[in-house]
Coordinates of C-alpha atoms in Angstrom, one line a residue:
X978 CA -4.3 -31.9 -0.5
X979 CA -2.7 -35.1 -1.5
X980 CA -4.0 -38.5 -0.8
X981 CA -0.9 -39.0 1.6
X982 CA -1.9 -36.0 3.5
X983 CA -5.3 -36.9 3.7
X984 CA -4.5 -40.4 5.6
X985 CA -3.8 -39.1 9.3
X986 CA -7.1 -37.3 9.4
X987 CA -8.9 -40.4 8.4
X988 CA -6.8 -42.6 10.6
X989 CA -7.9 -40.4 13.5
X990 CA -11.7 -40.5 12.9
X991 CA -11.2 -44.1 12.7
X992 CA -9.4 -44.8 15.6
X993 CA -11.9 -42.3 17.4
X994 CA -14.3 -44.4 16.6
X995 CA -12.8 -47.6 17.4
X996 CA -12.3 -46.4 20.9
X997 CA -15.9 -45.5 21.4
X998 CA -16.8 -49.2 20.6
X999 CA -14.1 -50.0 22.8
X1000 CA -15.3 -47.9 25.9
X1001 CA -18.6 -49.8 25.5
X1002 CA -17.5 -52.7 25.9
X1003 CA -16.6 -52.8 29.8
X1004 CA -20.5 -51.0 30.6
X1005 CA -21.8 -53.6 29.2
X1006 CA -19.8 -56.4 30.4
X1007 CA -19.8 -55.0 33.6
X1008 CA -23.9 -54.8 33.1
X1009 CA -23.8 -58.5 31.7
X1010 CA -21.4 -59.6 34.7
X1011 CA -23.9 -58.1 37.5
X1012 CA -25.2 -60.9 39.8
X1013 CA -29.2 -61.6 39.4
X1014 CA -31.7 -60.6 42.2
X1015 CA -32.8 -63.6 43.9
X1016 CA -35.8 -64.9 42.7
X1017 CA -38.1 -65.2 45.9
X1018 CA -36.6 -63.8 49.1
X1019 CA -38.9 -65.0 51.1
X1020 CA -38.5 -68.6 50.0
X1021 CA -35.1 -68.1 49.8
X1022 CA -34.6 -66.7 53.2
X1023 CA -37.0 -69.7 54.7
X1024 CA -34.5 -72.2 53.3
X1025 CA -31.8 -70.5 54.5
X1026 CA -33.2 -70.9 57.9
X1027 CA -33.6 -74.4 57.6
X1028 CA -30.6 -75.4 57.0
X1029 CA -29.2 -73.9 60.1
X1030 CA -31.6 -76.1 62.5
X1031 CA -29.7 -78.3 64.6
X1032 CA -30.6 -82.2 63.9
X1033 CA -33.1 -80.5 61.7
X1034 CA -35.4 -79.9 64.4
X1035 CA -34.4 -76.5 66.5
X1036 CA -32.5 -73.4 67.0
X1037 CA -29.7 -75.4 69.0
X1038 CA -32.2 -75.3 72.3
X1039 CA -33.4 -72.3 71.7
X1040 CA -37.2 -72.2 72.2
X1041 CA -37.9 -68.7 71.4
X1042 CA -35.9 -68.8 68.3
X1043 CA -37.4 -72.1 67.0
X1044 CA -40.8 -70.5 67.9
X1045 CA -40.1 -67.9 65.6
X1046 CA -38.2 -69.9 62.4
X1047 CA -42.0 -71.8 62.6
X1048 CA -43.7 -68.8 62.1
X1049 CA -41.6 -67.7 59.6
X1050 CA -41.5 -71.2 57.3
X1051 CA -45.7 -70.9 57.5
X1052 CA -45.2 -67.1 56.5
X1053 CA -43.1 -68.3 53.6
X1054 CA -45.3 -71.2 52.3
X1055 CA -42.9 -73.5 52.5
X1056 CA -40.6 -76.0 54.2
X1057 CA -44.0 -77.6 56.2
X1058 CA -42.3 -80.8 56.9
X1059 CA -39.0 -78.4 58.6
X1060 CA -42.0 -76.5 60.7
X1061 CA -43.8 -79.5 61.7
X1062 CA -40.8 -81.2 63.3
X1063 CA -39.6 -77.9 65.0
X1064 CA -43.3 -77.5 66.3
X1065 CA -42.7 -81.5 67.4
X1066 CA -39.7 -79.9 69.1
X1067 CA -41.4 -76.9 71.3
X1068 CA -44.1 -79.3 72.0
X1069 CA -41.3 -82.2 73.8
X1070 CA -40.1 -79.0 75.5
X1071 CA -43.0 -76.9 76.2
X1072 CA -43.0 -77.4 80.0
X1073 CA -39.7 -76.8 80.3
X1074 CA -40.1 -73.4 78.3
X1075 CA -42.6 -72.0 79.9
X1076 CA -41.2 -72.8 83.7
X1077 CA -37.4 -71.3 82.4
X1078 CA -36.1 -75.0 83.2
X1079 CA -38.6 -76.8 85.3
X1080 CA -38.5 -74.2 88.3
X1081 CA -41.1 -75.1 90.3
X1082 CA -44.0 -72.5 90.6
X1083 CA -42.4 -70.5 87.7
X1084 CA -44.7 -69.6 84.8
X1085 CA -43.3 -67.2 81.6
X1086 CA -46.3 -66.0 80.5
X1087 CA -44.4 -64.7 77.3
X1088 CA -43.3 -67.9 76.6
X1089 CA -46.6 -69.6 76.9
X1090 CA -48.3 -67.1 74.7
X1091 CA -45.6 -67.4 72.0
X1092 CA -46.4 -71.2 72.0
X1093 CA -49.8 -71.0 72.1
X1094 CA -49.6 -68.8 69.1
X1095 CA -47.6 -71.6 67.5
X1096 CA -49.8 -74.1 68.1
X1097 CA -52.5 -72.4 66.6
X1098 CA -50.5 -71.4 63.3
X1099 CA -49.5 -75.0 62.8
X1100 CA -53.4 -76.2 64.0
X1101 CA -51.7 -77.8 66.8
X1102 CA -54.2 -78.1 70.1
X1103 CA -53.1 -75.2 72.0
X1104 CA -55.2 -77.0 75.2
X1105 CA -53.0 -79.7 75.3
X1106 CA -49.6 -78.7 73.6
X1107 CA -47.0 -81.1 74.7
X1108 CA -49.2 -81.8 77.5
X1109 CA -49.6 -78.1 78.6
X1110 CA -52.8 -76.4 78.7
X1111 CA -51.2 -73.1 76.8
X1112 CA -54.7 -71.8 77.1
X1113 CA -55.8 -72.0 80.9
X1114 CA -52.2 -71.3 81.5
X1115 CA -52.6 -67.7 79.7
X1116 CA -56.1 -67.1 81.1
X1117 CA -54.6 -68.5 85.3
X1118 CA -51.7 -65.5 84.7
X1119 CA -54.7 -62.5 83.7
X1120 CA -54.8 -60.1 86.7
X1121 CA -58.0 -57.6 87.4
X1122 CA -56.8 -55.3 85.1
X1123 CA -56.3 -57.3 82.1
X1124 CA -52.6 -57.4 82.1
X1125 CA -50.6 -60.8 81.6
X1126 CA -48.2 -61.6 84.3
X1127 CA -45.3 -64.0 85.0
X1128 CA -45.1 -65.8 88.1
X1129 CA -41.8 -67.4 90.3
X1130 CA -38.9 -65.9 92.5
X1131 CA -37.7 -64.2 89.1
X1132 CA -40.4 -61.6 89.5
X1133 CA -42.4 -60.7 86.6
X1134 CA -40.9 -59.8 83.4
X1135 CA -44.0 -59.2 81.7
X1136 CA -44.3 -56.4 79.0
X1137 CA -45.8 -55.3 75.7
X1138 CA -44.6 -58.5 73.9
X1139 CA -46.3 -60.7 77.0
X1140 CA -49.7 -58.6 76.3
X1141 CA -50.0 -58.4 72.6
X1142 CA -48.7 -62.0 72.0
X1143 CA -51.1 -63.5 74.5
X1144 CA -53.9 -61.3 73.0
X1145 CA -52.9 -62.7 69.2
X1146 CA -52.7 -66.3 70.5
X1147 CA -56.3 -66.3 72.5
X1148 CA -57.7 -64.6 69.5
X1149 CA -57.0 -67.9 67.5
X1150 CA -59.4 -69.8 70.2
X1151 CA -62.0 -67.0 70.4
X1152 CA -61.2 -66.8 73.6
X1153 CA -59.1 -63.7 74.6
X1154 CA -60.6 -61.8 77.1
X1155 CA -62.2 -58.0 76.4
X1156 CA -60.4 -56.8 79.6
X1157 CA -56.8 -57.9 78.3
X1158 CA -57.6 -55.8 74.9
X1159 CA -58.6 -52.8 76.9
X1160 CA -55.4 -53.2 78.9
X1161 CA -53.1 -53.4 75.9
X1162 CA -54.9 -49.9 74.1
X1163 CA -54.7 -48.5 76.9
X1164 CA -51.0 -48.7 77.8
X1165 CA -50.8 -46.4 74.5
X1166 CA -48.4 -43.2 75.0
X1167 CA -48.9 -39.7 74.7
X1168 CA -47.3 -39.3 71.1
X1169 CA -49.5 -42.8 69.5
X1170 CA -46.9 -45.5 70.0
X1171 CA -46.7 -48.1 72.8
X1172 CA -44.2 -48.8 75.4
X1173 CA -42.2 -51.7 76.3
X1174 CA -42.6 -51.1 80.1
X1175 CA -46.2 -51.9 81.3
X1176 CA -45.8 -49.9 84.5
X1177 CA -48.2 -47.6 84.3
X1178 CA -46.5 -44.0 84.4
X1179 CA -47.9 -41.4 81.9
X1180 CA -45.2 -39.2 82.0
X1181 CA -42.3 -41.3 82.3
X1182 CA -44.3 -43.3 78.7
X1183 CA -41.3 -43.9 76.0
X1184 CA -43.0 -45.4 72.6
X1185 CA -40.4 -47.9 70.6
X1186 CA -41.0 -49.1 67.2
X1187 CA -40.5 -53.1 68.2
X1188 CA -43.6 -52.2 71.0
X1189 CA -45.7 -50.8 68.7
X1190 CA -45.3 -53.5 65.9
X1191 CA -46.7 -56.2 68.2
X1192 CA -49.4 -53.6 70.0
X1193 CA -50.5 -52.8 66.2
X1194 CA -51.0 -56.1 65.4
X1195 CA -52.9 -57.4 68.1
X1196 CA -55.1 -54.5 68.0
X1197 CA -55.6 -55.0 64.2
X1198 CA -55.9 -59.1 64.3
X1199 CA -58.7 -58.5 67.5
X1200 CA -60.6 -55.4 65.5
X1201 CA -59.4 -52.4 67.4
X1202 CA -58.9 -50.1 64.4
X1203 CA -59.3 -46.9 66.2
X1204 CA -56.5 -47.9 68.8
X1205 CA -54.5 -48.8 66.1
X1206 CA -54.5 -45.7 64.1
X1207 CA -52.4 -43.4 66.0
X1208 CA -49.4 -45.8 66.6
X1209 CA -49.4 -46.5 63.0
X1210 CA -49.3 -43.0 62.5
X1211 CA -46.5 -42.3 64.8
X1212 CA -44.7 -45.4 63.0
X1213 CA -44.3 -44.0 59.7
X1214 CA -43.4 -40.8 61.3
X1215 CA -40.4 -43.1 62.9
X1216 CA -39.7 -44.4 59.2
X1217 CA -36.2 -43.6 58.2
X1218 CA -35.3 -42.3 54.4
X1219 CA -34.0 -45.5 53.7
X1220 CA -37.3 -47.3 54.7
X1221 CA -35.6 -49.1 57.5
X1222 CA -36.0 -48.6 60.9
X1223 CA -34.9 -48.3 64.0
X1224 CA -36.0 -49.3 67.8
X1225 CA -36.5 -45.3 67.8
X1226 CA -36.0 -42.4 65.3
X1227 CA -32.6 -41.7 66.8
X1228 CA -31.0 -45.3 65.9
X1229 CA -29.8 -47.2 63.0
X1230 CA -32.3 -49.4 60.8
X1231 CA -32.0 -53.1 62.2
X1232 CA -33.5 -55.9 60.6
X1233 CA -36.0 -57.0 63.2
X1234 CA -37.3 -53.6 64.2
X1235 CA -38.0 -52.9 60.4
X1236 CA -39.7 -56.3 60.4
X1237 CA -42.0 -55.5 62.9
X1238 CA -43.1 -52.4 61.7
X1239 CA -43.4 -53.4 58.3
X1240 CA -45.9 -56.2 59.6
X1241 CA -48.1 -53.6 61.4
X1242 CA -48.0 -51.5 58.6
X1243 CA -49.1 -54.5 56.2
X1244 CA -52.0 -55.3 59.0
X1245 CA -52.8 -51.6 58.6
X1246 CA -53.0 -50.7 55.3
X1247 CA -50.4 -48.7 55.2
X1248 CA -49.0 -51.0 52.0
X1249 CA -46.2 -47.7 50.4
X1250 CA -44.6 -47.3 53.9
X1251 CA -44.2 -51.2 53.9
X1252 CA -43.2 -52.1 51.0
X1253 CA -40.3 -49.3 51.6
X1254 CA -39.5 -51.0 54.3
X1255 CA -39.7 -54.8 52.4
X1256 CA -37.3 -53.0 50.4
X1257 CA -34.5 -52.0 53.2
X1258 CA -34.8 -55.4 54.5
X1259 CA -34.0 -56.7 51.1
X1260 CA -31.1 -54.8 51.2
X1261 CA -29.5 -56.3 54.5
X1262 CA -30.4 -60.1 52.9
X1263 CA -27.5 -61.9 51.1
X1264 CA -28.2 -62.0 47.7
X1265 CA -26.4 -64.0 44.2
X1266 CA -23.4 -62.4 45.0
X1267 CA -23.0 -63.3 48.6
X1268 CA -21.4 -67.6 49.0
X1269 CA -23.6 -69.9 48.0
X1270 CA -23.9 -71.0 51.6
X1271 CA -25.0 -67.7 52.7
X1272 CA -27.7 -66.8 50.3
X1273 CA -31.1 -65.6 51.5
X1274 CA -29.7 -64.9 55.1
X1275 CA -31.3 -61.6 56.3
X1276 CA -28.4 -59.7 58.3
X1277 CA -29.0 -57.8 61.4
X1278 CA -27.8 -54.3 60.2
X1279 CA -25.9 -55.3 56.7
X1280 CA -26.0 -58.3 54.3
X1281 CA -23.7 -60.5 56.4
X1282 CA -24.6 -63.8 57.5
X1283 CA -22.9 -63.8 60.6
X1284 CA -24.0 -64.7 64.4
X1285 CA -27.4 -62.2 64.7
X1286 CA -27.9 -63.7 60.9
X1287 CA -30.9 -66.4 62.0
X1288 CA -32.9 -64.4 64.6
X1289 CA -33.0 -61.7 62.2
X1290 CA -34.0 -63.8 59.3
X1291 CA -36.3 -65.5 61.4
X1292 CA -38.1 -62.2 62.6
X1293 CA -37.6 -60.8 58.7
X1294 CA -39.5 -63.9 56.7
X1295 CA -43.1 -62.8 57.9
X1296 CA -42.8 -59.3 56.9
X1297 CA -40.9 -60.4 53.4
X1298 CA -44.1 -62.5 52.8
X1299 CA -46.2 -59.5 53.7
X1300 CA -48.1 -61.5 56.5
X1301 CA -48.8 -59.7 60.4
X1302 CA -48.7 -62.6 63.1
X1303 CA -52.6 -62.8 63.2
X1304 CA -52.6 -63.8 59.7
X1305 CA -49.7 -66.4 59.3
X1306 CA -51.5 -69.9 58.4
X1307 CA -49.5 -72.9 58.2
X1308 CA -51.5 -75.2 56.8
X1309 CA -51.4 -75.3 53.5
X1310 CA -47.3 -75.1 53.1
X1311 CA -46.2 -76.8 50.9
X1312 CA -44.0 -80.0 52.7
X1313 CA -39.9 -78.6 50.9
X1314 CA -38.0 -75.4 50.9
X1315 CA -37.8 -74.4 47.4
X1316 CA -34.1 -73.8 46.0
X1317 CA -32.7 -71.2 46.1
X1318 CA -32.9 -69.3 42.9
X1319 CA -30.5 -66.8 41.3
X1320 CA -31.4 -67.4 37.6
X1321 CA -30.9 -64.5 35.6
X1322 CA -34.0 -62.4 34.4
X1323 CA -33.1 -63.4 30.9
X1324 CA -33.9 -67.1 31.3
X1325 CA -29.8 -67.4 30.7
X1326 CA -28.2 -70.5 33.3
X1327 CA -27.4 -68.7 36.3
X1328 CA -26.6 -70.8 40.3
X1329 CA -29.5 -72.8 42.2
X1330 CA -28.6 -73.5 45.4
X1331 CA -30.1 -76.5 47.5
X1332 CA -29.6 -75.7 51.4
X1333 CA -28.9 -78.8 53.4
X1334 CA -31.8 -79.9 55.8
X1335 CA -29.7 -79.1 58.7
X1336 CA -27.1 -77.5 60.1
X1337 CA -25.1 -77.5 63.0
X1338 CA -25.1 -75.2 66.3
X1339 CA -25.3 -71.9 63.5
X1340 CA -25.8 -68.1 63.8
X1341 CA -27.3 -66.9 67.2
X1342 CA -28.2 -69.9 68.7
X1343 CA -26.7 -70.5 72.3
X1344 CA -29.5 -71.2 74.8
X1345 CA -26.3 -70.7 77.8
X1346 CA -26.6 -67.0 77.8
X1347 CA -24.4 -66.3 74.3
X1348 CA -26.6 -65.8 71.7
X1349 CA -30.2 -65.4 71.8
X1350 CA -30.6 -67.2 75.6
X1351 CA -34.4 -67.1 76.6
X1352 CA -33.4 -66.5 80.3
X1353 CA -34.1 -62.8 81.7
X1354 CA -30.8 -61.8 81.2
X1355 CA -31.7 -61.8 77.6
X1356 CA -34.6 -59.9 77.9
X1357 CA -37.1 -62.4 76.6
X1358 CA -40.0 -61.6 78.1
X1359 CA -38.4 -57.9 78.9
X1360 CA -36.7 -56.3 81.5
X1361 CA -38.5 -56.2 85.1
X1362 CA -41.5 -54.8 85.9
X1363 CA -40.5 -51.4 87.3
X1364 CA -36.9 -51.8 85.7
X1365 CA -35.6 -48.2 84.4
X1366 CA -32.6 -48.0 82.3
X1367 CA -31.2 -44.9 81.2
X1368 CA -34.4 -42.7 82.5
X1369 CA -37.0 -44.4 80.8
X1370 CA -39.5 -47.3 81.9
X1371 CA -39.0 -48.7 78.0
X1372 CA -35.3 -48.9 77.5
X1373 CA -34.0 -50.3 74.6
X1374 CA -35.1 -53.4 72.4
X1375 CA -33.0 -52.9 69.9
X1376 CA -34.6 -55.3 67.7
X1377 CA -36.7 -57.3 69.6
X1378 CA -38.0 -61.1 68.9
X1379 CA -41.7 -61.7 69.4
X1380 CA -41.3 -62.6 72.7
X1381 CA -38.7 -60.0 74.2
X1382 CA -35.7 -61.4 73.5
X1383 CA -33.4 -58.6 72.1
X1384 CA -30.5 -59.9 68.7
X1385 CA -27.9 -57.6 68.9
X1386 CA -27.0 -57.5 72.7
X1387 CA -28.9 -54.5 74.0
X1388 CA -32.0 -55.5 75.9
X1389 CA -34.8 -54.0 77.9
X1390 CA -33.0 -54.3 81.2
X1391 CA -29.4 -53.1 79.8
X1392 CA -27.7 -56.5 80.2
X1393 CA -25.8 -58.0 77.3
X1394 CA -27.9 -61.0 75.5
X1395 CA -25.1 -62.0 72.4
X1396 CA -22.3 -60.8 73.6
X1397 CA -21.7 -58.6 71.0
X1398 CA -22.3 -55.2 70.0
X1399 CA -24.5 -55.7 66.8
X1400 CA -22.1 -53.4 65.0
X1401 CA -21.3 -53.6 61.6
X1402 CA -18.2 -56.4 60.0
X1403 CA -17.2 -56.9 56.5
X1404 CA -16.0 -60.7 57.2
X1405 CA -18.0 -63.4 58.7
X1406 CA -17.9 -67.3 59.0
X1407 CA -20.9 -69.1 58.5
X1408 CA -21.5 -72.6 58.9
X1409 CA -24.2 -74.3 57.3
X1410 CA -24.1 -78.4 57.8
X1411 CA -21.3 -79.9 57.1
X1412 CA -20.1 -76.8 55.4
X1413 CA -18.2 -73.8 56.2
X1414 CA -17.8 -70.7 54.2
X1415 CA -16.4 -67.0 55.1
X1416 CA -18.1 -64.7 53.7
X1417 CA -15.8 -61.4 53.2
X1418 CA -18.0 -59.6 50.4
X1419 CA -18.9 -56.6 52.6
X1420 CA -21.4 -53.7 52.0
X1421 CA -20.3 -50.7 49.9
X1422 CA -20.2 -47.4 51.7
X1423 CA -24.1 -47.2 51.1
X1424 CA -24.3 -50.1 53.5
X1425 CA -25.6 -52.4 50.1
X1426 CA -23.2 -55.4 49.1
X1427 CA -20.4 -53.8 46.3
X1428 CA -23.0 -53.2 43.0
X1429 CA -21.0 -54.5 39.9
X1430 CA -20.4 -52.4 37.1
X1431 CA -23.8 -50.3 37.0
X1432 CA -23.0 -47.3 38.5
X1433 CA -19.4 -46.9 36.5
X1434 CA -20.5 -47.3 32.8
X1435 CA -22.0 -44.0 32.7
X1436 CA -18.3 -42.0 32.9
X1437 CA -17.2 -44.9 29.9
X1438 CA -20.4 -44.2 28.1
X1439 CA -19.3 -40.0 28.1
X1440 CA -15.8 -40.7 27.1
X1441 CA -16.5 -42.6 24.3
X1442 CA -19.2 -40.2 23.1
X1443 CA -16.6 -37.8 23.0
X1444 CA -14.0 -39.2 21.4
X1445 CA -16.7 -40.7 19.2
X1446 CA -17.7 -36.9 17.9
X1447 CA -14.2 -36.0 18.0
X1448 CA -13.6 -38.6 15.3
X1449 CA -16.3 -37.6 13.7
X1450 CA -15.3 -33.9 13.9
X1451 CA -12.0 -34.9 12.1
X1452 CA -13.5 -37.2 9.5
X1453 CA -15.4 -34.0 8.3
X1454 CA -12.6 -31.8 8.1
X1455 CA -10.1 -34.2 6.3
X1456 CA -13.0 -34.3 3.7
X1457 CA -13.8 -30.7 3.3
X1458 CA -10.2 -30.3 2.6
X1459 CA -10.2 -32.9 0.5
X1460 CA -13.2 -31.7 -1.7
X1461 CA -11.7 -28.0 -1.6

């Protein structure tokens, strides 16, 4: 064979393996090109928070809201100086909570446990928070059977929250009462988990997974372990594939259902079912790839930072930090929030973002009834006593706050608390201070924010393996030729 006739040969074992090289390149771009993790979602998700407090302060009026942010910032560590003028805040307004706007003779037993429980977190004086005796008020609202009540011409709304968040906020003083323990295990269904309903009806007894967070905890923080047992049993039996879950098996994973599972879970030991669960909340939290204004925002059902964004990040810090309300200390946070951090794993400059201190009137904060209202027709501090939507005596929480009050519109009593439907968008706007960003990066079919470039260098890694051995393949014959 002459050297002429040996040339296309070569040239096509060269250009083989020029477009393996080739191929490469995009995989690892792509790889090189994927957005970091962020580096602490807890802290990250804490100053997010923070800088959607109106004047710095609260949750745009919103007492249970701004109740929970606190207890989230002392989960996280961080941002003490934010949770010590918040708890400044509840304290100016604690009368005016716990009365649902000065009505006279009123009492919300939820809402005065829920700021007991604050008090004690922040080592406020829970006796004389704001000027209200949190304590004596809790103790004046226990009936002969150990069951927390409310009081006024709304009726009671009293339920599982009202019982296992006084029991949690007494057990800070030493002084909850053995009769109000013995109530709350004993409201315990059939199948292991706990009602939201209090009315006591054996058969009619429908276990949710918000319910049994709180029950677990308060059993746990308090010592009941044996109590405890079978509803975390029955909620790992609730726990979806993805790790998420739902206010019952039959629902999709929400963010503050998941959140209050995966704190009982922590309380209970049961560390691989929560930290499956840490790991589907992650997934709904905007991470480096989401604006810069949006980062560490824990979305309701899906990374989006839109108008459920803050009660669910407020509900999700606590169980990111892998802290059960009767653990969360405030004390020694430290006074910032820390920036948040998307530096690349390999040390390379990647974006820091500073949150401002405040924002405005931001994601599901609207004390007149929009978003997150503490009223009853939000379904903070549950539906009424004896209320029975849909057949059953617990109806649907669908996410509920620590004291009732429901984050994606369906509450305990059916009525319509954010007027909206909690479903799932792929554009948002967020407005965080002075500035506003929409956010249209929406998840992938997986219900994940788009992945970048992983997931597609495998086909480009096959192709240019085989055209790589095909050029090989004709390298060696042009040569055998050659040498024959």
């Amino acid at each position: 064979m002459s050297p002429t006739s040996r040339r296309p040969a070569a040239r096509v074992a060269l250009a083989g393996a020029l477009m393996a090289v080739a191929l490469t390149l995009p995989a690892a771009n792509a790889a090189a090109d994927a957005p970091p993790e962020l580096r602490d979602p807890t802290a990250a998700a804490a100053t997010w928070a923070v800088g959607q407090l109106t004047d710095a302060t609260h949750a745009n009026g919103d007492h249970g809201l701004t109740a929970d942010i606190v207890l989230g910032l002392a989960a996280s560590g961080t941002a003490g100086d934010a949770a010590d003028r918040a708890t400044d805040w509840l304290a100016e307004n604690a009368a005016d909570y716990i009365t649902r706007g000065g009505n006279e003779g009123t009492v919300f037993a939820g809402g005065a446990a829920k700021l007991a429980l604050v008090a004690a977190v922040e080592h406020r004086d829970p006796s004389d928070f704001g000027g209200q005796d949190l304590t004596a008020t809790l103790l004046g609202r226990l009936q002969d059977t150990g069951r927390f009540t409310d009081a006024g011409t709304t009726g009671d709304m009293s339920n599982q929250f009202t019982q296992s968040l006084a029991v949690l906020a007494l057990d800070r003083t030493g002084e909850v009462p053995g009769s109000a323990v013995d109530f709350l295990a004993s409201t315990r269904c059939a199948d292991g988990g706990y009602p939201l309903s209090l009315r006591r009806n054996p058969d009619r007894c429908v276990s949710d997974t918000d319910s049994t967070g709180m029950a677990v905890q308060a059993l746990l923080a308090v010592g009941r372990t044996a109590d405890a047992e079978p509803a975390l049993d029955w909620l790992e039996s609730q726990q979806q594939d993805d790790g998420g879950f739902g206010y019952d098996a039959a629902s999709d994973p929400n963010s503050n259902s998941t959140a209050l599972a995966v704190q009982a879970l922590a309380a209970g030991d049961r560390d691989e079912a929560a930290e499956r669960g840490v790991t589907w909340l992650r997934s709904v939290q905007v991470g480096c790839a989401g604006a810069a204004a949006d980062r560490g925002a824990v979305g309701y059902l899906e990374p989006i930072a839109n108008g459920l964004a803050l009660r669910a990040t407020a509900q999700a810090i606590p169980a990111l930090a892998g802290q059960p309300l009767g653990e969360i200390d405030g004390a020694s946070s430290a006074p910032d929030t820390e920036p948040i951090d998307c530096t690349p794993d390999d040390g390379s400059a990647g974006a820091t973002t500073d949150q401002p201190a405040a924002g405005g009137a931001a994601n599901g904060a609207d004390p007149g009834g929009a978003n997150g209202a503490d009223g009853a027709a939000s379904g903070d501090g549950g539906a009424a006593d004896g209320a029975d939507p849909g057949g059953s005596d617990a109806g649907s929480t669908s996410g509920a706050t620590s004291d009732g009050a429901t984050s994606d519109g369906a509450t305990a009593d059916g009525g319509a608390a954010d007027g909206t439907t909690g479903g799932p968008t792929t554009t948002s706007t967020t407005t965080s201070g002075a500035t506003t960003s929409t956010t249209t990066t929406g998840p992938s079919p997986d219900g994940h924010l788009a992945a970048t470039g992983s997931s597609s260098a495998r086909p480009l890694m096959a192709a240019a393996a085989l055209f790589l051995l095909a050029g090989c393949a004709a390298y060696l014959i042009a040569r055998r030729r050659r040498n024959g």
